[in-house]
Coordinates of C-alpha atoms in Angstrom, one line a residue:
Chain A
M1440 CA -19.0 18.6 -39.3
S1441 CA -15.6 17.3 -40.5
Q1442 CA -14.7 20.3 -39.1
R1443 CA -16.2 19.3 -35.5
K1444 CA -14.3 15.7 -35.7
S1445 CA -11.1 17.4 -36.4
A1446 CA -11.5 19.1 -33.2
Q1447 CA -12.9 16.5 -31.0
L1448 CA -9.3 14.3 -32.7
L1449 CA -7.2 17.5 -31.1
Q1450 CA -9.0 17.5 -28.1
Q1451 CA -8.8 13.8 -27.5
L1452 CA -5.3 13.5 -28.5
V1453 CA -4.3 16.6 -26.5
F1454 CA -6.2 15.9 -23.4
V1455 CA -5.3 11.9 -23.4
G1456 CA -2.4 11.8 -25.5
P1457 CA -0.2 12.4 -22.3
M1458 CA -1.3 9.9 -20.4
A1459 CA -0.6 7.0 -22.8
L1460 CA 2.4 8.3 -24.3
F1461 CA 3.8 8.8 -20.4
F1462 CA 1.6 4.7 -19.7
V1463 CA 4.0 3.5 -22.5
L1464 CA 6.9 4.2 -22.0
I1465 CA 7.0 3.3 -18.0
M1466 CA 3.8 0.4 -18.0
V1467 CA 3.9 -1.1 -21.9
I1468 CA 7.6 -1.4 -23.4
P1469 CA 8.7 -2.1 -19.7
F1470 CA 6.5 -4.7 -19.6
L1471 CA 6.8 -6.6 -23.2
L1472 CA 11.3 -6.1 -22.8
G1473 CA 10.2 -8.0 -19.4
L1474 CA 7.4 -10.6 -21.4
Y1475 CA 10.6 -11.2 -24.4
Y1476 CA 14.0 -11.6 -20.7
S1477 CA 11.4 -14.2 -19.4
M1478 CA 11.9 -16.3 -22.6
T1479 CA 15.6 -16.3 -21.9
N1480 CA 18.3 -16.7 -19.9
W1481 CA 19.9 -13.2 -19.4
D1482 CA 21.8 -12.4 -16.1
G1483 CA 21.3 -9.0 -16.2
V1484 CA 24.6 -8.1 -17.6
S1485 CA 26.0 -10.4 -20.1
E1486 CA 25.9 -10.0 -24.1
N1487 CA 25.4 -13.4 -24.9
I1488 CA 21.5 -14.3 -24.6
R1489 CA 19.7 -17.5 -25.0
W1490 CA 16.6 -17.5 -26.1
L1491 CA 15.1 -20.8 -23.9
G1492 CA 11.0 -21.0 -24.7
L1493 CA 8.8 -21.9 -22.2
G1494 CA 12.0 -23.3 -20.6
N1495 CA 12.2 -20.8 -17.3
Y1496 CA 8.5 -21.4 -17.0
V1497 CA 8.4 -24.6 -17.1
H1498 CA 11.5 -25.2 -14.4
I1499 CA 9.3 -22.5 -12.5
F1500 CA 6.5 -25.0 -12.3
R1501 CA 8.2 -28.6 -11.8
N1502 CA 11.4 -27.6 -9.6
D1503 CA 10.8 -25.3 -7.9
P1504 CA 9.4 -24.7 -4.0
D1505 CA 11.0 -22.1 -2.8
F1506 CA 8.5 -20.0 -5.7
R1507 CA 6.1 -22.3 -4.3
N1508 CA 6.7 -21.9 -0.7
A1509 CA 6.3 -17.9 -0.9
F1510 CA 3.2 -18.2 -2.9
W1511 CA 1.7 -19.6 -0.2
F1512 CA 3.3 -17.5 2.1
T1513 CA 2.0 -14.4 0.2
V1514 CA -1.4 -15.5 -0.4
R1515 CA -2.2 -16.2 3.1
F1516 CA -0.4 -13.0 4.1
T1517 CA -3.0 -11.5 2.4
V1518 CA -6.1 -13.0 3.4
C1519 CA -5.2 -12.0 7.1
G1520 CA -3.6 -8.0 5.8
V1521 CA -6.4 -7.5 3.3
I1522 CA -9.5 -8.6 6.0
L1523 CA -7.6 -7.2 8.5
T1524 CA -6.4 -3.7 6.8
N1525 CA -10.2 -3.9 6.1
L1526 CA -12.5 -4.1 9.0
I1527 CA -9.9 -1.9 10.8
G1528 CA -10.2 0.9 8.5
F1529 CA -14.1 0.7 8.4
F1530 CA -14.5 0.6 12.5
L1531 CA -12.3 3.4 13.1
A1532 CA -13.6 5.5 10.1
Y1533 CA -16.9 4.8 11.5
A1534 CA -16.2 6.1 15.2
L1535 CA -14.6 8.8 13.7
T1536 CA -17.7 10.0 11.5
K1537 CA -19.7 10.4 15.3
P1538 CA -19.4 13.7 17.0
L1539 CA -16.4 13.1 19.2
R1540 CA -14.4 15.7 20.8
T1541 CA -11.2 14.6 19.9
R1542 CA -12.0 13.3 16.3
N1543 CA -10.0 15.1 13.7
A1544 CA -6.6 14.8 15.7
L1545 CA -7.4 11.1 16.4
R1546 CA -7.7 11.3 12.8
T1547 CA -4.6 12.5 11.9
V1548 CA -3.1 10.0 14.4
F1549 CA -3.8 7.0 12.2
F1550 CA -2.9 8.9 9.1
M1551 CA 0.4 9.3 10.2
P1552 CA 2.3 6.3 9.6
N1553 CA 1.5 6.6 6.2
M1554 CA 4.3 9.5 6.2
I1555 CA 7.3 7.0 7.2
G1556 CA 8.8 5.6 4.1
G1557 CA 7.9 1.7 3.7
L1558 CA 11.7 0.6 3.6
L1559 CA 11.9 2.8 6.7
L1560 CA 8.9 2.4 8.5
G1561 CA 10.4 -1.3 8.7
F1562 CA 13.5 -0.7 10.0
I1563 CA 11.7 1.1 12.9
W1564 CA 9.9 -1.8 13.8
Q1565 CA 12.5 -4.4 13.4
F1566 CA 13.8 -2.6 16.4
I1567 CA 10.5 -2.7 17.6
F1568 CA 9.8 -6.0 17.5
V1569 CA 13.3 -7.5 18.3
R1570 CA 14.4 -5.0 21.4
G1571 CA 10.9 -2.6 22.1
F1572 CA 9.3 -5.8 22.7
S1573 CA 11.5 -7.5 24.9
A1574 CA 11.7 -5.0 27.5
V1575 CA 8.3 -4.4 27.0
G1576 CA 7.8 -8.2 28.2
E1577 CA 10.9 -8.1 30.7
A1578 CA 8.7 -5.0 32.2
T1579 CA 5.1 -6.4 32.3
G1580 CA 6.1 -10.0 32.3
L1581 CA 3.4 -10.4 29.3
S1582 CA 4.3 -13.5 27.8
F1583 CA 3.0 -12.1 24.4
F1584 CA 5.8 -9.8 24.1
K1585 CA 8.5 -12.7 25.7
L1586 CA 7.5 -14.6 22.4
P1587 CA 11.0 -14.6 19.9
W1588 CA 9.2 -12.1 17.2
L1589 CA 10.9 -12.1 14.2
G1590 CA 13.5 -15.4 15.1
D1591 CA 10.8 -17.9 13.9
G1592 CA 8.2 -18.9 11.3
P1593 CA 5.0 -17.7 12.9
T1594 CA 6.2 -14.6 14.6
A1595 CA 7.4 -13.7 11.8
F1596 CA 4.6 -13.8 9.7
W1597 CA 1.8 -12.2 12.6
G1598 CA 5.0 -9.6 12.9
T1599 CA 4.9 -8.3 9.6
V1600 CA 0.4 -9.2 9.0
I1601 CA 0.9 -5.6 12.3
V1602 CA 2.8 -3.7 10.6
F1603 CA 1.4 -4.0 6.9
V1604 CA -2.1 -2.7 9.7
W1605 CA 0.4 -0.6 11.0
Q1606 CA 0.6 1.6 8.2
Y1607 CA -2.4 1.3 5.6
A1608 CA -5.6 0.9 8.2
G1609 CA -5.3 4.8 8.2
Y1610 CA -4.9 5.3 4.5
L1611 CA -8.3 3.3 3.8
M1612 CA -10.0 5.1 7.0
V1613 CA -9.4 8.2 5.1
I1614 CA -10.9 6.7 2.2
Y1615 CA -14.1 5.0 3.7
I1616 CA -15.2 8.3 5.8
S1617 CA -15.2 10.3 2.6
S1618 CA -17.6 7.8 1.5
L1619 CA -19.2 7.7 5.1
N1620 CA -20.1 11.7 4.6
N1621 CA -21.0 11.1 1.8
V1622 CA -24.2 8.4 3.3
P1623 CA -27.2 11.2 2.8
S1624 CA -28.4 11.9 6.7
A1625 CA -31.8 11.9 5.0
L1626 CA -32.0 8.0 4.8
I1627 CA -30.8 7.4 8.4
E1628 CA -33.4 9.7 9.9
S1629 CA -36.2 8.3 8.0
A1630 CA -34.2 4.4 8.9
Q1631 CA -34.3 5.8 12.7
I1632 CA -38.1 6.7 12.5
D1633 CA -38.7 3.8 10.6
G1634 CA -37.7 1.9 13.9
A1635 CA -34.1 0.7 12.6
G1636 CA -32.0 -0.1 15.6
R1637 CA -28.1 0.7 14.8
R1638 CA -27.2 -2.1 14.0
Q1639 CA -29.8 -2.4 11.3
I1640 CA -29.1 0.8 9.8
L1641 CA -25.8 -0.2 9.6
R1642 CA -26.0 -3.2 7.7
H1643 CA -28.8 -2.4 5.7
I1644 CA -28.1 1.7 4.9
V1645 CA -24.8 2.1 5.6
V1646 CA -23.2 -0.6 4.1
P1647 CA -24.7 -0.9 0.3
L1648 CA -24.0 3.2 0.1
I1649 CA -20.4 2.7 0.6
M1650 CA -19.9 0.1 -1.7
P1651 CA -17.8 2.1 -4.1
A1652 CA -15.3 2.5 -1.3
V1653 CA -15.3 -1.2 -0.4
T1654 CA -14.2 -1.7 -4.5
V1655 CA -11.4 0.4 -3.8
C1656 CA -10.2 -0.5 -0.3
L1657 CA -10.2 -4.2 -1.3
F1658 CA -8.5 -3.1 -4.7
L1659 CA -5.5 -1.5 -3.2
A1660 CA -5.1 -4.2 0.3
I1661 CA -5.1 -6.9 -2.3
S1662 CA -2.5 -5.1 -4.5
W1663 CA -0.1 -3.6 -1.8
S1664 CA -0.4 -7.4 -0.2
F1665 CA 0.1 -9.0 -2.4
K1666 CA 3.0 -6.6 -3.7
V1667 CA 4.7 -6.5 0.0
F1668 CA 7.9 -6.2 -1.0
E1669 CA 10.0 -3.4 0.9
L1670 CA 8.6 -4.6 4.6
N1671 CA 9.6 -8.0 3.4
L1672 CA 13.0 -6.8 3.4
A1673 CA 13.5 -4.9 6.4
L1674 CA 11.4 -6.8 9.2
T1675 CA 12.5 -10.0 8.3
K1676 CA 15.1 -10.6 4.7
G1677 CA 12.5 -13.8 4.3
G1678 CA 14.2 -15.6 6.8
P1679 CA 14.2 -17.3 8.8
F1680 CA 15.5 -20.0 6.9
K1681 CA 13.0 -18.5 3.6
S1682 CA 10.0 -19.0 5.8
T1683 CA 8.6 -16.0 5.3
E1684 CA 9.4 -14.3 2.1
S1685 CA 6.6 -13.5 0.0
V1686 CA 6.3 -13.2 -4.1
A1687 CA 8.1 -9.9 -4.8
L1688 CA 11.1 -10.0 -2.1
D1689 CA 11.8 -13.7 -4.1
I1690 CA 12.0 -12.5 -7.7
Y1691 CA 14.2 -9.7 -6.6
N1692 CA 15.8 -12.3 -5.6
E1693 CA 16.4 -15.3 -7.9
A1694 CA 17.3 -11.5 -10.6
F1695 CA 19.5 -10.0 -8.9
T1696 CA 20.9 -11.8 -5.8
N1697 CA 21.0 -15.1 -8.0
N1698 CA 22.0 -13.2 -11.0
R1699 CA 19.2 -15.1 -13.3
L1700 CA 17.0 -11.8 -14.3
G1701 CA 15.3 -14.0 -16.6
L1702 CA 14.8 -16.5 -14.8
G1703 CA 13.2 -13.5 -12.0
T1704 CA 10.7 -12.3 -14.8
A1705 CA 10.0 -15.3 -15.7
K1706 CA 8.5 -15.5 -12.1
A1707 CA 7.7 -11.9 -12.4
M1708 CA 5.6 -12.6 -15.0
I1709 CA 3.5 -15.3 -13.3
F1710 CA 3.2 -13.5 -10.6
F1711 CA 1.1 -10.3 -12.3
V1712 CA -1.1 -12.7 -14.0
V1713 CA -2.3 -14.4 -10.7
V1714 CA -3.4 -10.7 -9.2
A1715 CA -5.0 -9.4 -12.4
I1716 CA -6.9 -11.9 -12.2
I1717 CA -7.7 -12.2 -8.5
T1718 CA -7.9 -8.2 -8.7
S1719 CA -10.6 -8.0 -12.0
I1720 CA -12.8 -10.9 -9.9
Q1721 CA -12.9 -9.0 -6.7
V1722 CA -13.9 -5.2 -8.4
R1723 CA -16.4 -7.2 -10.2
L1724 CA -17.9 -9.0 -7.6
T1725 CA -18.0 -6.4 -5.1
K1726 CA -19.6 -3.4 -8.0
K1727 CA -22.5 -5.6 -8.7
K1728 CA -23.1 -5.1 -5.4
E1729 CA -23.2 -1.2 -5.6
V1730 CA -26.4 0.4 -5.9
E1731 CA -28.2 3.4 -7.4
M1732 CA -29.1 6.1 -5.3
Chain B
M44 CA -33.8 12.5 28.8
E45 CA -32.7 8.9 29.6
K46 CA -31.3 7.8 25.6
T47 CA -29.4 10.8 25.8
S48 CA -27.9 10.3 29.0
N49 CA -26.9 7.3 27.8
Y50 CA -25.7 7.7 24.6
H51 CA -23.1 10.8 26.1
L52 CA -22.0 7.5 27.7
G53 CA -21.6 5.4 24.5
T54 CA -19.7 7.9 22.5
W55 CA -16.9 8.6 25.9
V56 CA -16.6 5.2 25.8
A57 CA -16.5 5.7 22.2
E58 CA -13.9 8.5 22.7
I59 CA -11.4 6.6 25.8
L60 CA -11.5 3.3 23.0
L61 CA -10.5 5.3 20.1
I62 CA -7.4 7.7 22.3
V63 CA -6.0 3.9 23.3
I64 CA -5.8 2.9 20.4
G65 CA -4.9 6.0 18.9
L66 CA -2.0 5.2 22.2
I67 CA -1.0 2.4 20.5
F68 CA -0.8 3.2 17.0
L69 CA 1.6 5.9 18.3
V70 CA 4.4 3.3 20.4
P71 CA 6.2 2.9 17.4
F72 CA 7.0 7.0 17.3
Y73 CA 7.5 6.9 20.3
F74 CA 10.5 4.7 20.5
L75 CA 11.5 6.5 17.6
L76 CA 11.7 9.6 19.6
V77 CA 13.3 8.7 22.0
N78 CA 16.0 6.3 20.9
S79 CA 17.3 9.8 18.9
I80 CA 18.6 11.1 21.7
K81 CA 19.8 8.5 23.2
S82 CA 23.7 7.3 22.9
F83 CA 24.0 3.9 21.2
G84 CA 24.8 1.7 24.4
D85 CA 21.9 3.3 26.1
I86 CA 19.9 2.0 22.6
L87 CA 21.2 -1.4 23.4
A88 CA 20.9 -1.6 27.4
H89 CA 17.0 0.3 27.4
S90 CA 15.3 0.5 24.3
A91 CA 12.0 0.9 25.6
S92 CA 12.4 3.9 28.8
W93 CA 12.4 7.3 28.9
P94 CA 16.2 8.4 27.4
T95 CA 18.8 9.2 31.1
T96 CA 20.9 11.8 29.1
F97 CA 19.8 13.7 26.1
R98 CA 22.1 13.6 23.4
F99 CA 21.1 16.1 21.3
E100 CA 24.2 15.6 19.1
N101 CA 23.3 12.6 16.6
Y102 CA 20.4 14.9 14.7
A103 CA 23.9 17.1 13.7
N104 CA 25.5 14.2 12.9
A105 CA 22.5 12.9 10.9
W106 CA 22.2 15.8 9.3
N107 CA 26.2 16.1 7.9
K108 CA 26.2 12.5 7.3
I109 CA 23.2 12.4 5.3
N110 CA 24.1 15.7 3.9
F111 CA 20.3 16.5 4.6
P112 CA 19.8 20.2 2.9
T113 CA 20.7 17.9 -0.5
A114 CA 18.8 15.1 -0.1
L115 CA 15.5 17.0 1.2
G116 CA 16.3 19.3 -1.9
N117 CA 16.2 16.6 -4.4
S118 CA 12.7 15.4 -2.7
L119 CA 11.9 18.2 -2.1
I120 CA 12.1 18.4 -6.3
V121 CA 10.4 14.9 -7.5
T122 CA 7.7 15.6 -4.7
I123 CA 7.2 19.3 -6.6
V124 CA 7.1 17.6 -10.3
S125 CA 5.9 14.7 -10.0
N126 CA 2.5 15.7 -8.1
A127 CA 2.2 18.8 -10.5
L128 CA 2.6 16.5 -14.1
L129 CA 0.4 14.4 -12.3
L130 CA -2.3 16.6 -11.4
L131 CA -1.7 18.2 -14.8
I132 CA -2.2 14.2 -16.7
S133 CA -4.4 12.5 -14.7
S134 CA -7.5 15.5 -14.6
M135 CA -6.7 15.9 -18.1
A136 CA -6.7 12.4 -19.3
A137 CA -10.0 11.5 -16.6
Y138 CA -11.8 14.9 -17.6
Q139 CA -11.7 14.0 -21.2
M140 CA -12.4 10.1 -20.4
V141 CA -15.7 10.4 -18.7
R142 CA -17.3 13.5 -21.3
H143 CA -16.5 11.3 -24.6
D144 CA -17.0 7.5 -23.2
T145 CA -15.2 5.6 -26.5
P146 CA -13.7 2.0 -26.8
F147 CA -10.7 3.6 -26.4
N148 CA -10.6 5.9 -23.7
R149 CA -12.4 2.9 -21.6
F150 CA -9.5 0.6 -22.3
T151 CA -7.1 3.5 -21.7
C152 CA -8.6 3.4 -18.2
G153 CA -8.7 0.5 -17.6
S154 CA -5.2 -1.0 -18.3
N155 CA -4.3 2.3 -16.5
G156 CA -6.1 0.8 -13.8
S157 CA -4.2 -2.7 -13.6
S158 CA -1.0 -1.1 -13.9
L159 CA -1.7 -1.0 -10.4
S160 CA -1.2 -5.1 -9.9
I161 CA 2.0 -4.9 -11.6
D162 CA 4.6 -5.5 -9.4
Y163 CA 7.5 -3.3 -9.6
V164 CA 10.4 -5.6 -9.7
A165 CA 7.8 -7.0 -12.8
A166 CA 7.5 -3.6 -14.9
Y167 CA 11.1 -3.1 -14.2
G168 CA 12.9 -6.3 -14.6
S169 CA 13.2 -5.9 -17.5
V170 CA 15.1 -2.4 -18.2
Q171 CA 19.1 -2.2 -16.9
R172 CA 20.6 -3.5 -13.1
I173 CA 21.3 0.9 -12.3
E174 CA 17.7 1.3 -13.4
L175 CA 16.9 -1.2 -11.1
K176 CA 18.4 -0.1 -8.2
Q177 CA 16.8 3.6 -8.8
Q178 CA 13.5 1.4 -8.4
Y179 CA 14.0 1.8 -4.1
T180 CA 13.3 5.4 -5.0
R181 CA 10.3 4.7 -6.4
T182 CA 9.7 7.6 -8.0
D183 CA 8.8 6.3 -11.4
P184 CA 6.2 3.3 -10.8
M185 CA 5.0 5.5 -7.9
L186 CA 3.9 8.0 -10.3
S187 CA 2.2 5.5 -12.7
G188 CA 0.4 3.3 -10.2
F189 CA -1.1 6.6 -8.6
W190 CA -2.0 7.7 -12.1
G191 CA -4.2 4.6 -12.2
A192 CA -5.3 5.1 -9.0
F193 CA -5.6 9.4 -9.0
I194 CA -8.1 8.7 -12.2
R195 CA -10.5 6.2 -10.7
F196 CA -10.8 8.4 -7.5
S197 CA -11.7 11.3 -10.6
F198 CA -14.2 9.2 -11.8
S199 CA -15.8 8.7 -8.3
W200 CA -16.3 12.3 -8.2
L201 CA -17.5 13.0 -11.4
Y202 CA -20.0 10.6 -10.9

């Protein structure tokens, strides 16, 4: 019995140990260090560190309009980004599980934006918005292309949303496709025989059965869009006048441009708590809707 | 008979619609490609049009300027090593977690998943400045973030 137990312990150690070790090294220790620094006035370089307790947090809540603005921008961005990426990703997946002739080529095309890294992609799009759109506007005369893209608050906001959707819709599409392929065709056929229309099948059979994928996709989209950083940096750098600054960029600027690492880390802690609460509520809600077959 | 011809029409419409959307998705790649062989003045003057002169020496310049072989080698090493470790470590952990559903295993799985929502800056804001600059390459956060994701996916596979 005890031999069996120690064998099990060894197995546990060998199988989970490496992951736990890396997790502690990469996540837990930096997180705890961050928690400590968020209560100091450290600038990231100097030797003298003064303990402030909750001073940084009080400062953020009392008088930091930039952080509040950044948060509001990020929330709006997340709502638009999550809804659009998931809707477009799902409908691309739904259409591309039908027997189309160019199906495989199109799947590749929609996934392609994920091949380029975030920062580079932001620079390409910045060029398109500033140079390409105006060229297209001159050629076609459409007012949509003649807007001052990235030049004022609203266009910069929607510009960021467009690039985000362009980048991630294809990724979510792949997850939705694999889930849609697992919906048993027998169920759909029997619903067809029972006289269900295409919309009814989608609403009452397909959607409930792919809820696990919805859980994953919503989770990914929420955490990606909340943490949007490179895109923001490459497209607008938070401008004009900090109107499109995301929380991650605000934290970065606070910590490394203003050299207030302590304050920046405190912001990051608040941010982490908020994102963790929102994503865990989302996962719990969508998990409830998952059905067993 | 009526129904099948209808169906065919529907698929054709869907197909054409999707090809159009696909072309819109490809527009940035068109810009990338076309402007990569223009001269600098041409890029600024005619950003969207087809190049008038083809300057393939741009590629040669870029190749030398960023020391492409070395850079590619570095990326390759990072990719191969991190993927191999990722696959090995994550799948081992996922296996054990599914087979032995103990409270400890459930906790580690949950905390791995929730680490996906940690901001890179938050996780690394604490470590030294220089290391922070390295987060640009996003190798380590990527690794740890993907563990959570990977385990999630492995779970959904195994169920």
